[in-house]
Coordinates of C-alpha atoms in Angstrom, one line a residue:
X1 CA 0.0 0.0 0.0
X2 CA 1.5 3.3 -1.0
X3 CA 1.5 6.5 1.1
X4 CA -1.4 8.1 -0.8
X5 CA -3.6 5.0 -0.2
X6 CA -2.7 5.0 3.5
X7 CA -3.7 8.7 3.9
X8 CA -7.0 8.1 2.1
X9 CA -7.8 5.1 4.3
X10 CA -7.1 7.2 7.4
X11 CA -9.2 10.1 6.0
X12 CA -12.0 7.6 5.4
X13 CA -11.8 6.5 9.0
X14 CA -10.2 3.1 8.4
X15 CA -7.0 1.7 10.0
X16 CA -4.8 1.0 6.9
X17 CA -3.1 -1.9 8.7
X18 CA -6.1 -3.8 10.0
X19 CA -9.0 -2.5 7.9
X20 CA -11.0 -1.7 11.1
X21 CA -12.9 1.5 11.6
X22 CA -11.1 4.2 13.7
X23 CA -12.9 5.3 16.8
X24 CA -14.8 8.7 16.6
X25 CA -12.5 10.0 19.3
X26 CA -9.4 9.4 17.1
X27 CA -7.5 12.6 16.2
X28 CA -7.6 11.4 12.5
X29 CA -11.4 11.8 12.6
X30 CA -11.6 15.5 13.3
X31 CA -12.9 17.5 10.3
X32 CA -9.6 19.5 9.9
X33 CA -7.5 16.3 10.0
X34 CA -9.8 14.6 7.4
X35 CA -9.4 17.5 5.0
X36 CA -5.7 17.6 5.6
X37 CA -5.3 13.8 4.9
X38 CA -7.3 14.0 1.7
X39 CA -5.3 17.1 0.6
X40 CA -2.0 15.3 1.3
X41 CA -3.2 12.2 -0.5
X42 CA -4.1 14.2 -3.6
X43 CA -0.8 16.1 -3.5
X44 CA 1.2 12.9 -3.4
X45 CA -0.7 11.5 -6.4
X46 CA 0.0 14.7 -8.3
X47 CA 3.7 14.7 -7.5
X48 CA 4.1 11.0 -8.5
X49 CA 2.4 11.7 -11.8
X50 CA 4.7 14.6 -12.5
X51 CA 7.8 12.5 -11.6
X52 CA 6.7 9.7 -14.0
X53 CA 6.2 12.2 -16.8
X54 CA 9.6 13.9 -16.4
X55 CA 11.8 12.9 -19.3
X56 CA 15.6 12.8 -18.7
X57 CA 17.8 15.0 -20.8
X58 CA 20.6 13.3 -22.8
X59 CA 23.1 14.4 -20.3
X60 CA 21.0 13.1 -17.4
X61 CA 20.6 9.7 -19.2
X62 CA 24.3 9.5 -19.7
X63 CA 24.9 10.3 -16.0
X64 CA 22.4 7.6 -15.1
X65 CA 24.1 5.0 -17.3
X66 CA 27.5 5.9 -15.6
X67 CA 26.0 5.6 -12.2
X68 CA 24.6 2.2 -13.1
X69 CA 28.1 1.1 -14.2
X70 CA 27.3 1.2 -17.9
X71 CA 29.1 3.1 -20.6
X72 CA 27.7 6.7 -21.0
X73 CA 26.0 6.1 -24.3
X74 CA 24.5 2.7 -23.6
X75 CA 21.2 2.2 -25.5
X76 CA 21.7 5.5 -27.4
X77 CA 21.2 5.5 -31.1
X78 CA 24.4 5.9 -33.2
X79 CA 24.7 9.2 -35.0
X80 CA 26.2 9.4 -38.5
X81 CA 29.2 11.3 -37.0
X82 CA 29.8 8.5 -34.5
X83 CA 29.6 5.8 -37.2
X84 CA 32.1 7.8 -39.3
X85 CA 34.4 8.2 -36.3
X86 CA 34.1 4.5 -35.6
X87 CA 34.9 3.5 -39.2
X88 CA 37.9 5.9 -39.4
X89 CA 39.2 4.8 -36.1
X90 CA 38.9 1.1 -36.8
X91 CA 40.5 1.4 -40.3
X92 CA 43.3 3.4 -38.7
X93 CA 44.1 0.4 -36.5
X94 CA 42.4 1.3 -33.2
X95 CA 41.2 -1.6 -31.2
X96 CA 37.5 -2.2 -30.3
X97 CA 38.3 -1.6 -26.7
X98 CA 40.0 1.8 -27.4
X99 CA 37.1 2.8 -29.6
X100 CA 34.5 1.8 -27.0
X101 CA 36.2 4.0 -24.4
X102 CA 36.5 6.9 -27.0
X103 CA 32.9 6.7 -28.0
X104 CA 31.4 5.9 -24.6
X105 CA 30.0 2.5 -25.7
X106 CA 30.4 -1.1 -24.7
X107 CA 32.8 -3.2 -26.7
X108 CA 29.9 -5.3 -27.8
X109 CA 28.0 -2.3 -29.1
X110 CA 31.1 -1.1 -31.0
X111 CA 31.6 -4.6 -32.5
X112 CA 27.9 -4.8 -33.6
X113 CA 28.2 -1.4 -35.3
X114 CA 31.5 -2.5 -37.0
X115 CA 29.7 -5.6 -38.3
X116 CA 26.8 -3.5 -39.6
X117 CA 29.3 -1.3 -41.4
X118 CA 30.9 -4.4 -42.9
X119 CA 34.3 -3.8 -41.2
X120 CA 34.2 -7.1 -39.3
X121 CA 32.6 -10.5 -40.0
X122 CA 29.8 -12.1 -37.9
X123 CA 32.4 -14.6 -36.7
X124 CA 34.6 -11.7 -35.4
X125 CA 31.6 -10.2 -33.8
X126 CA 31.1 -13.4 -31.7
X127 CA 34.4 -12.7 -29.9
X128 CA 32.6 -9.7 -28.2
X129 CA 29.8 -11.6 -26.4

């Protein structure tokens, strides 16, 4: 049961743990407290709806990936510039590991993109599981 539901139960005169009715002498049953509990419950619903709708910026998504121990650009689409940089780096002799650090991608993501660009074979791609 979330906080909003607990507050609603109290405002309706119900003990949220047991489901029993609260006594009339309970402080939660005063008119002011009932109004306050309903207001708080509604406020919490509004806040949680706003939090769910907030979309992270690119920078925030990168920071979240780093905090989770992933490369900064995990699950980001590849831009044409990055594909070009990848192709040029690989043909210049850079390793997949070096390119992954440079581009903020996992070694596997770099290898998949190299295979899509026709720079490595599917068999070579399997080395980066």
